[in-house]
């Protein structure tokens, strides 16, 4: 361990941001290749989203969360057995041009200089804007799963509204926990199966995922959970707290009473760090999201910056870990180190793990009601800006998200557009008949999270193991 | 209603707007409040409408509360410790932001 004096930043070969499967795998591989590695994550513990709280799981919770969750434990163990310096509760809030990372940790700030930076910040849930979605008691489906994984807390009367594999997984986990959802309001539009069918042969190569998906759906149906298909015109009713959800399914209007409504429309790359760094991004029309432009080895358009995992485009946890290893190998090679494993094997495994994706992407593309919400729907939750207001700003001449932001303050609240960004861009693109690439995305500026001034004054040196 | 499926250790105690709340070790403030059936954490900055936890993962900033006198803390990111004083937040308190 070396400890440097305050004001003199610690140096490492590789800084990895995010300790999910991608970040853990990248850090272990880079360390095995002989590089000094710091692994930074703002969360309390190793694991990222899928393996959240993996080191503190109880046998009871493992049973509920299933073997794909438990599988993360060996990755966490290999990280602990490595020379990687892992810093939990450490939020990266700025990265300047000289590869200097500003960190916030336990109320004090520190700095780290890295030769290479691997961004492994994962995904966030795609927003599901609808009337009433800002009421207390409305959460994402991911939030319910986090409560279960991290605290063993479940909501007994939850209604799940949305679509996609993660929603079905959480429903199945809730059933295993003894608290099935009160209902599932499925939003996948009619005709999606026909659109997905051209990808089925390829998807069969990833039949393990298809089998798991079907068995989750069977488990949910078998538990007697009411399922409403192809729901539209969804709104959440309530005064202060959600009281019910109303929607149309099969031509009939339904209202289900519950004060816990959980929304889900799949996951999309978390762009905050790659946008902050001004990496090039491109719209992915199949995944319906922006992703950073990468070469075959995870390298971005910005020197020394790499991306691995769902932050590079949604591929799931297995692919995230494979990509983390590949990126680490590319860096090791650049730094003249011998590779601890074979690149082509990883590439083959990555191709086979991704076979199911085109099918899932066609099946679960976001429904039109969430891409272009009704006028009165609040889109920017922080500043309470509606879809209609954004359209009006476009009609008044705002050509893109940054101009809409200065007109309306959308994306200017504390979340910095993390929740509304994609919807704001798609409303503008639709209104102007422009492509998503022409429309672009919010410009992301530091600090990535509000930092109390008192914290900046309280500078602490970091301890990082050197090789 | 929220329910705990298991208890993992000795309970930890803190307060929310003066009310005593029991947490389990490892809970975030947001998780403990949810488990206690408390769904409203603040009022929004424009219309003053009630807001609570939304994403639980640090993305949405809907869970902002005052913790031991410091405003704008994300309840879903802060672990509960014994004796923590948490208060709901009304509207937009003065935000301390770095101007980096
Ligand atoms: C809420 C949620 C739940 C999910 N649950 C599952 C599941 O049960 N099963 C499944 O197959 N897939 C799940 N996914 C999909 C998920 O994207 C996985 O495929 C997988 O976790 C991706 O791995 P990753 O390493 O790319 O990123 P993640 O696992 O998401 O890890 C990213 C890490 O980066 C950290 N981070 C982000 N920004 C910063 C910053 N500025 N500073 C410091 N740290 C930062 C985060 O704290 C996080 O720990 C979930 C996704 C979400 C959003
Ligand atoms: S609930 Fe979204 S940031 Fe805390």
XYZ file of C-alpha atoms and ligand atoms in Angstrom:
624
model
C 0.000 0.000 0.000
C 1.229 3.478 -0.731
C -0.231 6.514 0.875
C 0.311 9.877 -0.715
C 0.113 13.269 0.861
C -3.074 15.302 0.541
C -3.390 17.273 -2.696
C -1.207 14.768 -4.478
C -3.512 12.339 -6.238
C -2.907 8.608 -6.070
C -1.943 6.949 -9.392
C -3.020 3.595 -10.799
C -2.693 1.811 -14.116
C -6.422 1.166 -14.370
C -9.453 2.719 -12.676
C -12.634 0.687 -13.046
C -15.901 2.523 -12.339
C -18.660 0.149 -11.238
C -18.424 -3.143 -9.342
C -21.083 -5.151 -11.169
C -20.172 -8.236 -13.228
C -18.398 -6.151 -15.913
C -16.331 -4.108 -13.468
C -15.429 -7.024 -11.177
C -14.354 -9.210 -14.112
C -12.360 -6.385 -15.738
C -10.608 -5.541 -12.477
C -9.625 -9.150 -11.715
C -8.301 -9.765 -15.240
C -6.319 -6.502 -15.356
C -4.832 -7.270 -11.962
C -3.904 -10.827 -13.015
C -2.093 -9.320 -15.998
C 0.089 -7.377 -13.582
C -1.566 -3.946 -13.601
C -2.445 -1.887 -10.517
C -6.217 -1.547 -10.354
C -8.676 0.533 -8.330
C -12.339 -0.551 -8.462
C -14.724 2.243 -7.461
C -18.438 1.886 -6.771
C -20.913 4.221 -5.146
C -22.857 1.282 -3.706
C -22.398 -0.272 -0.277
C -21.124 -3.599 -1.548
C -19.866 -5.612 -4.514
C -22.209 -6.968 -7.152
C -23.779 -4.148 -9.164
C -27.457 -4.574 -10.027
C -27.777 -8.288 -10.725
C -25.534 -9.440 -7.859
C -26.529 -6.729 -5.397
C -25.626 -7.648 -1.811
C -24.117 -10.933 -3.057
C -21.587 -11.172 -0.216
C -24.268 -10.919 2.476
C -26.921 -13.188 1.005
C -28.681 -15.619 3.349
C -29.588 -19.164 2.227
C -33.267 -18.158 2.415
C -32.753 -15.168 0.111
C -30.501 -17.176 -2.241
C -33.365 -19.644 -2.657
C -35.745 -16.850 -3.642
C -33.345 -15.050 -5.977
C -32.250 -18.226 -7.766
C -29.106 -19.793 -9.237
C -28.372 -16.953 -11.707
C -28.018 -14.656 -8.700
C -25.944 -17.053 -6.610
C -23.609 -17.515 -9.612
C -22.213 -14.036 -8.903
C -20.634 -15.131 -5.650
C -17.613 -16.750 -7.293
C -16.837 -13.530 -9.175
C -16.954 -11.573 -5.912
C -14.677 -14.178 -4.300
C -12.131 -13.921 -7.096
C -12.156 -10.148 -6.695
C -11.521 -10.460 -2.957
C -8.678 -12.907 -3.626
C -7.026 -10.508 -6.119
C -4.742 -7.512 -5.602
C -7.446 -5.091 -6.738
C -8.115 -2.151 -4.407
C -11.896 -2.063 -4.102
C -13.405 1.169 -2.789
C -17.122 0.907 -1.932
C -19.298 3.987 -1.233
C -17.111 5.868 -3.683
C -18.923 7.991 -6.228
C -17.065 9.277 -9.278
C -18.430 12.792 -9.830
C -16.024 14.193 -12.366
C -13.259 13.080 -14.734
C -11.046 15.758 -16.224
C -9.020 15.608 -19.432
C -5.809 14.483 -17.747
C -7.524 11.239 -16.597
C -8.022 12.652 -13.123
C -11.056 11.217 -11.315
C -12.773 13.251 -8.602
C -14.256 10.968 -5.992
C -16.630 11.449 -3.122
C -16.338 8.963 -0.289
C -17.909 9.009 3.198
C -18.221 12.784 3.226
C -14.766 13.610 1.939
C -13.292 13.984 -1.515
C -10.196 12.511 -3.100
C -8.561 12.243 -6.492
C -7.138 9.432 -8.516
C -5.134 9.502 -11.748
C -5.434 6.461 -14.005
C -3.581 5.558 -17.188
C -6.711 3.800 -18.407
C -10.331 4.144 -17.330
C -12.902 1.367 -17.687
C -16.476 2.618 -17.416
C -18.619 -0.265 -16.121
C -21.546 1.744 -14.794
C -24.229 -0.599 -16.120
C -27.822 0.162 -16.988
C -30.791 2.046 -15.621
C -34.475 1.289 -16.110
C -36.070 2.895 -19.146
C -38.608 5.498 -18.018
C -42.329 4.657 -18.196
C -43.943 8.105 -18.209
C -47.713 7.932 -17.645
C -50.272 10.048 -15.845
C -49.844 9.657 -12.091
C -46.348 8.114 -12.169
C -44.982 10.758 -9.807
C -47.383 9.817 -6.974
C -45.802 8.406 -3.831
C -46.088 4.616 -3.806
C -45.192 4.351 -7.514
C -41.729 2.843 -7.999
C -39.846 0.956 -10.657
C -39.950 -2.841 -10.691
C -36.184 -2.715 -10.142
C -36.807 -0.841 -6.890
C -38.940 -3.743 -5.596
C -36.145 -6.146 -6.459
C -33.537 -3.976 -4.706
C -35.693 -3.978 -1.562
C -35.839 -7.764 -1.701
C -32.142 -8.368 -2.473
C -30.653 -5.813 -0.134
C -33.120 -5.753 2.762
C -35.452 -8.744 2.484
C -38.432 -6.372 2.192
C -41.424 -7.111 -0.065
C -44.617 -5.221 -0.952
C -47.662 -7.421 -0.495
C -50.088 -5.599 -2.793
C -47.816 -4.584 -5.672
C -49.204 -4.313 -9.200
C -46.495 -4.642 -11.859
C -47.062 -2.551 -14.986
C -44.813 -2.947 -18.008
C -42.960 -5.545 -20.015
C -39.678 -7.365 -20.429
C -37.710 -10.248 -18.906
C -36.758 -8.400 -15.705
C -40.411 -7.772 -14.839
C -41.183 -11.490 -15.144
C -38.079 -12.369 -13.118
C -39.101 -10.057 -10.292
C -42.676 -11.412 -10.384
C -41.299 -14.961 -10.076
C -38.985 -13.926 -7.219
C -41.906 -12.269 -5.406
C -43.872 -15.508 -5.702
C -40.948 -17.490 -4.298
C -40.813 -14.989 -1.435
C -44.459 -15.789 -0.657
C -45.840 -12.415 -1.775
C -47.075 -12.716 -5.374
C -47.906 -9.490 -7.201
C -51.575 -8.525 -6.974
C -51.671 -8.344 -10.802
C -49.498 -7.939 -13.851
C -50.506 -5.306 -16.374
C -48.489 -6.308 -19.427
C -47.839 -3.570 -21.980
C -46.283 -5.502 -24.867
C -48.373 -4.411 -27.888
C -50.225 -6.989 -29.989
C -48.272 -8.358 -32.940
C -44.891 -8.312 -31.281
C -44.450 -12.080 -31.466
C -44.748 -11.890 -35.265
C -42.088 -9.168 -35.338
C -39.778 -11.214 -33.138
C -40.206 -14.517 -35.021
C -37.582 -13.794 -37.727
C -35.002 -13.882 -34.917
C -36.168 -17.143 -33.370
C -33.662 -19.485 -35.049
C -30.757 -17.417 -33.825
C -32.396 -17.099 -30.414
C -32.632 -20.893 -30.106
C -28.843 -20.916 -29.820
C -29.454 -19.161 -26.525
C -32.250 -21.558 -25.575
C -31.243 -21.479 -21.915
C -32.559 -17.901 -21.741
C -35.742 -18.768 -23.603
C -36.390 -21.762 -21.347
C -35.813 -19.666 -18.256
C -38.162 -16.960 -19.575
C -40.923 -19.442 -20.314
C -40.585 -21.119 -16.952
C -40.807 -17.761 -15.147
C -44.015 -16.954 -17.032
C -45.408 -20.408 -16.214
C -44.567 -19.914 -12.538
C -46.426 -16.586 -12.493
C -49.491 -17.991 -14.268
C -49.399 -21.100 -12.108
C -49.501 -18.960 -8.974
C -52.816 -17.535 -10.149
C -51.599 -13.959 -10.595
C -54.104 -12.117 -12.822
C -52.375 -11.019 -16.051
C -53.820 -8.343 -18.350
C -52.302 -8.268 -21.840
C -51.475 -5.459 -24.290
C -52.644 -2.807 -21.845
C -52.994 0.781 -23.089
C -54.348 4.098 -21.741
C -52.693 3.438 -18.411
C -52.999 5.952 -15.601
C -52.315 5.858 -11.918
C -54.932 7.441 -9.701
C -54.521 8.862 -6.247
C -54.458 11.983 -4.179
C -51.124 11.971 -2.388
C -50.308 8.295 -2.554
C -51.199 5.985 -5.427
C -54.600 4.389 -4.873
C -55.270 2.466 -8.080
C -54.243 1.909 -11.666
C -56.662 2.147 -14.603
C -56.021 0.746 -18.090
C -57.657 -0.778 -21.143
C -57.030 -4.410 -22.040
C -58.911 -6.389 -24.723
C -61.216 -3.431 -25.298
C -62.324 -3.234 -21.669
C -61.394 -0.706 -19.003
C -60.114 -2.090 -15.706
C -59.193 -0.481 -12.391
C -57.089 -2.309 -9.821
C -56.762 -0.896 -6.337
C -53.278 -0.793 -4.837
C -51.023 1.805 -3.323
C -47.883 0.145 -4.683
C -47.573 0.288 -8.449
C -44.245 -0.773 -9.985
C -43.277 0.185 -13.547
C -40.824 -1.394 -15.979
C -39.895 -0.966 -19.663
C -36.575 -2.793 -19.807
C -33.137 -1.353 -19.158
C -30.907 1.021 -21.143
C -27.232 2.011 -20.830
C -26.411 4.496 -18.078
C -24.782 7.238 -20.154
C -23.760 9.694 -17.433
C -20.018 9.008 -17.374
C -19.532 8.451 -21.121
C -21.522 11.622 -21.879
C -19.553 13.571 -19.263
C -16.384 12.457 -21.057
C -17.856 13.529 -24.425
C -17.482 10.038 -25.901
C -19.261 9.619 -29.253
C -22.656 7.926 -28.921
C -24.952 6.443 -31.540
C -28.630 5.562 -31.503
C -29.245 1.808 -31.534
C -32.554 1.324 -33.353
C -32.897 -2.282 -32.164
C -32.283 -1.595 -28.466
C -33.983 1.827 -28.648
C -31.229 3.581 -26.753
C -28.018 5.517 -27.237
C -24.812 3.583 -26.775
C -21.197 4.727 -26.791
C -19.368 4.071 -30.070
C -16.739 1.388 -29.369
C -14.112 -0.475 -31.340
C -14.007 -4.280 -31.085
C -12.079 -4.010 -27.817
C -14.374 -1.697 -25.903
C -12.390 1.453 -26.651
C -14.369 4.713 -26.933
C -13.639 7.751 -29.124
C -11.856 9.338 -26.136
C -8.248 8.197 -25.559
C -7.693 5.830 -22.603
C -11.440 5.400 -21.957
C -13.096 1.986 -22.360
C -16.603 0.697 -21.661
C -17.665 -2.795 -20.594
C -21.008 -4.275 -19.613
C -24.575 -3.034 -20.035
C -23.286 0.550 -20.230
C -22.004 -0.378 -23.687
C -25.404 -1.694 -24.836
C -27.655 -4.219 -23.118
C -26.221 -7.740 -23.207
C -26.960 -9.059 -19.709
C -24.725 -10.108 -16.835
C -22.846 -12.970 -18.513
C -21.897 -10.852 -21.500
C -20.999 -8.002 -19.141
C -18.411 -10.163 -17.365
C -17.032 -11.520 -20.670
C -16.701 -8.001 -22.025
C -15.019 -6.838 -18.826
C -12.362 -9.518 -19.321
C -11.912 -8.627 -23.014
C -11.429 -4.932 -22.277
C -8.919 -5.714 -19.537
C -6.982 -7.938 -21.962
C -6.907 -5.155 -24.563
C -5.461 -2.784 -21.975
C -2.947 -5.356 -20.746
C -1.772 -5.847 -24.314
C -1.434 -2.108 -24.873
C 0.655 -1.884 -21.724
C 2.921 -4.683 -22.909
C 1.704 -7.346 -20.474
C 1.135 -10.994 -21.336
C -2.557 -11.880 -21.588
C -3.726 -14.226 -18.797
C -6.355 -15.782 -21.098
C -7.308 -16.246 -24.768
C -9.150 -13.445 -26.517
C -10.824 -15.585 -29.193
C -12.448 -17.847 -26.592
C -14.023 -14.836 -24.912
C -15.204 -13.474 -28.263
C -16.852 -16.780 -29.145
C -18.551 -16.971 -25.758
C -19.774 -13.390 -26.146
C -21.285 -14.107 -29.575
C -23.092 -17.183 -28.293
C -24.395 -15.445 -25.147
C -25.803 -12.593 -27.271
C -27.745 -14.835 -29.686
C -31.053 -14.351 -27.873
C -30.883 -10.539 -27.863
C -32.390 -9.621 -31.282
C -35.458 -11.718 -30.432
C -35.879 -10.063 -27.019
C -35.282 -6.598 -28.465
C -37.993 -7.043 -31.114
C -40.412 -8.577 -28.616
C -39.935 -6.007 -25.842
C -39.231 -2.735 -27.655
C -40.923 0.029 -25.665
C -44.614 0.495 -26.497
C -45.528 3.745 -28.323
C -47.320 5.118 -25.233
C -43.973 5.360 -23.405
C -41.973 6.748 -26.339
C -44.454 9.515 -27.051
C -46.497 10.052 -23.893
C -49.817 11.924 -23.839
C -49.504 15.732 -23.607
C -50.476 16.091 -19.952
C -47.991 13.456 -18.753
C -45.108 14.707 -16.627
C -41.899 13.620 -18.361
C -39.187 15.364 -16.307
C -40.030 14.306 -12.748
C -37.598 16.717 -11.058
C -38.864 19.927 -12.659
C -42.370 18.603 -13.425
C -42.280 19.318 -17.169
C -44.993 17.731 -19.314
C -44.728 16.118 -22.756
C -46.987 18.878 -24.108
C -44.679 21.622 -22.799
C -41.739 19.964 -24.541
C -43.681 19.810 -27.826
C -44.591 23.491 -27.455
C -40.922 24.403 -26.885
C -40.030 22.521 -30.067
C -42.749 24.406 -31.968
C -41.246 27.651 -30.653
C -37.935 26.685 -32.206
C -35.992 24.605 -29.678
C -34.034 22.214 -31.921
C -32.697 19.771 -29.307
C -32.674 18.644 -25.676
C -30.223 21.305 -24.487
C -32.362 24.149 -25.817
C -35.507 22.539 -24.365
C -33.576 22.324 -21.096
C -32.873 26.059 -21.044
C -36.485 26.857 -22.042
C -38.156 24.589 -19.495
C -35.528 23.447 -16.972
C -36.206 19.806 -17.939
C -33.094 17.792 -17.113
C -31.820 20.560 -14.874
C -32.983 19.049 -11.594
C -30.827 16.861 -9.369
C -31.201 13.720 -11.554
C -29.670 15.618 -14.507
C -31.947 13.890 -16.963
C -31.011 10.361 -15.889
C -34.712 9.472 -15.845
C -36.252 11.662 -18.578
C -33.366 12.020 -21.060
C -34.353 9.368 -23.598
C -38.036 10.358 -23.610
C -37.241 14.057 -24.019
C -35.015 13.270 -27.003
C -37.641 11.012 -28.565
C -40.440 13.586 -28.142
C -38.258 16.206 -29.847
C -37.214 13.828 -32.638
C -40.817 12.839 -33.311
C -42.037 16.455 -33.319
C -39.283 17.640 -35.663
C -39.342 14.500 -37.800
C -35.612 14.238 -37.112
C -33.557 11.147 -36.313
C -32.425 10.409 -32.749
C -28.799 10.937 -33.803
C -29.647 14.378 -35.205
C -31.587 15.193 -32.049
C -28.910 14.027 -29.607
C -29.031 13.999 -25.822
C -28.564 16.302 -22.832
C -25.048 17.616 -22.337
C -23.858 16.155 -19.026
C -21.737 18.362 -16.817
C -19.923 17.834 -13.530
C -20.587 17.253 -10.747
C -22.447 14.043 -11.639
C -24.059 14.273 -8.201
C -24.483 17.333 -5.981
C -21.458 17.560 -3.691
C -21.659 19.626 -0.500
C -18.997 22.359 -0.520
C -17.910 21.238 2.938
C -16.846 17.981 1.333
C -14.489 19.604 -1.137
C -12.615 21.205 1.725
C -12.215 17.834 3.398
C -9.650 16.194 1.110
C -8.466 12.700 2.013
C -5.701 10.732 0.294
C -6.585 7.293 -1.062
C -4.748 4.097 -0.262
C -4.253 1.943 -3.315
C -2.193 -1.223 -3.617
C 0.642 -0.720 -6.135
C 2.319 -3.387 -8.240
C -48.196 -3.192 2.857
C -44.498 -3.817 3.107
C -43.282 -6.911 4.914
C -39.903 -8.266 5.984
C -39.255 -11.844 4.921
C -36.420 -12.277 7.426
C -34.455 -10.457 10.080
C -30.705 -10.634 9.800
C -29.506 -9.038 13.008
C -30.080 -6.763 15.967
C -32.472 -3.930 15.062
C -31.079 -0.417 14.587
C -33.157 2.598 15.596
C -33.419 6.052 13.971
C -35.998 8.794 13.654
C -37.969 10.180 10.710
C -39.665 13.519 11.390
C -39.376 12.694 15.080
C -41.014 9.267 14.788
C -38.919 6.255 15.853
C -38.260 3.765 13.031
C -36.743 0.293 13.430
C -34.286 -0.878 10.780
C -32.274 -4.011 10.116
C -28.484 -3.859 9.786
C -27.600 -3.139 6.140
C -30.840 -1.251 5.404
C -30.649 2.039 3.599
C -32.794 4.833 5.040
C -35.190 4.370 2.103
C -35.504 0.612 2.641
C -36.160 1.017 6.366
C -38.817 3.684 5.764
C -40.477 1.523 3.104
C -40.486 -1.455 5.474
C -42.112 0.782 8.095
C -44.886 1.697 5.640
C -43.685 5.293 5.163
C -44.088 6.128 1.472
C -43.865 9.941 1.444
C -40.383 11.408 1.895
C -40.632 14.951 0.578
C -42.674 17.384 -1.461
C -41.704 18.224 -5.026
C -39.992 21.509 -5.878
C -42.502 22.941 -8.359
C -46.020 21.848 -7.361
C -45.250 20.754 -3.803
C -46.774 17.303 -4.389
C -45.739 14.378 -2.225
C -42.921 12.169 -3.479
C -41.345 8.956 -2.311
C -38.832 6.354 -3.350
C -38.888 5.639 -7.093
C -35.750 3.806 -8.324
C -33.993 2.720 -5.075
C -30.661 2.830 -6.955
C -29.519 6.430 -6.827
C -30.774 7.447 -10.284
C -33.948 9.489 -9.801
C -33.227 11.692 -6.757
C -36.878 11.439 -5.736
C -35.883 10.206 -2.277
C -34.072 13.376 -1.155
C -34.261 13.883 2.626
C -32.396 15.743 5.311
C -29.991 13.506 7.240
C -28.455 14.796 10.467
C -29.113 18.331 9.293
C -27.685 17.944 5.785
C -30.352 18.406 3.079
C -30.566 16.677 -0.334
C -29.244 13.291 0.762
C -30.430 10.295 -1.229
C -32.294 8.105 1.255
C -31.746 5.047 -0.952
C -27.967 5.450 -0.831
C -27.474 6.127 2.880
C -27.104 3.210 5.285
C -29.037 3.498 8.524
C -26.911 3.963 11.620
C -28.126 3.999 15.214
C -29.608 7.346 16.200
C -29.670 8.931 12.725
C -31.996 11.940 12.510
C -33.853 11.963 9.190
C -36.369 14.623 8.178
C -38.635 14.975 5.172
C -37.766 17.791 2.821
C -40.211 20.451 1.625
C -39.697 22.022 -1.794
C -36.185 23.049 -2.813
C -33.780 23.745 0.007
C -30.601 25.636 -0.856
C -28.545 23.183 -2.835
C -24.868 23.070 -2.152
C -23.298 22.183 -5.449
C -19.706 22.150 -6.500
C -19.128 24.466 -9.436
C -16.450 22.289 -10.956
C -32.492 -2.245 -10.921
C -31.943 -3.294 -11.821
C -32.016 -4.627 -11.456
C -31.506 -5.631 -12.273
N -31.612 -6.930 -11.888
C -31.195 -7.913 -12.723
C -31.354 -9.291 -12.363
O -31.839 -9.613 -11.282
N -30.959 -10.226 -13.258
C -30.416 -9.896 -14.463
O -30.077 -10.781 -15.235
N -30.218 -8.610 -14.809
C -30.615 -7.604 -13.970
N -30.447 -6.293 -14.337
C -29.784 -5.969 -15.623
C -28.339 -5.537 -15.362
O -28.064 -4.456 -16.230
C -27.384 -6.734 -15.481
O -27.296 -7.133 -16.825
C -25.995 -6.512 -14.910
O -26.072 -6.110 -13.566
C -25.136 -5.537 -15.724
O -23.837 -5.572 -15.222
P -22.816 -4.348 -15.318
O -21.568 -4.799 -14.675
O -22.761 -3.861 -16.705
O -23.464 -3.159 -14.471
P -24.169 -3.114 -13.026
O -24.339 -4.444 -12.455
O -25.351 -2.247 -13.198
O -23.085 -2.320 -12.143
C -22.805 -0.956 -12.347
C -22.247 -0.378 -11.058
O -21.740 0.935 -11.330
C -21.922 1.725 -10.203
N -21.868 3.141 -10.629
C -22.629 3.761 -11.571
N -22.251 5.050 -11.694
C -21.238 5.254 -10.818
C -20.440 6.391 -10.474
N -20.586 7.582 -11.080
N -19.498 6.250 -9.506
C -19.313 5.037 -8.888
N -20.044 3.940 -9.169
C -20.996 4.041 -10.130
C -23.273 1.299 -9.660
O -23.344 1.570 -8.271
C -23.280 -0.209 -9.961
O -22.908 -0.976 -8.842
C -30.908 -5.270 -13.509
C -30.821 -3.922 -13.881
C -31.320 -2.935 -13.057
C -31.215 -1.500 -13.482
S -35.083 6.415 -4.962
Fe -34.188 7.080 -6.833
S -32.429 8.080 -6.097
Fe -33.229 7.244 -4.306
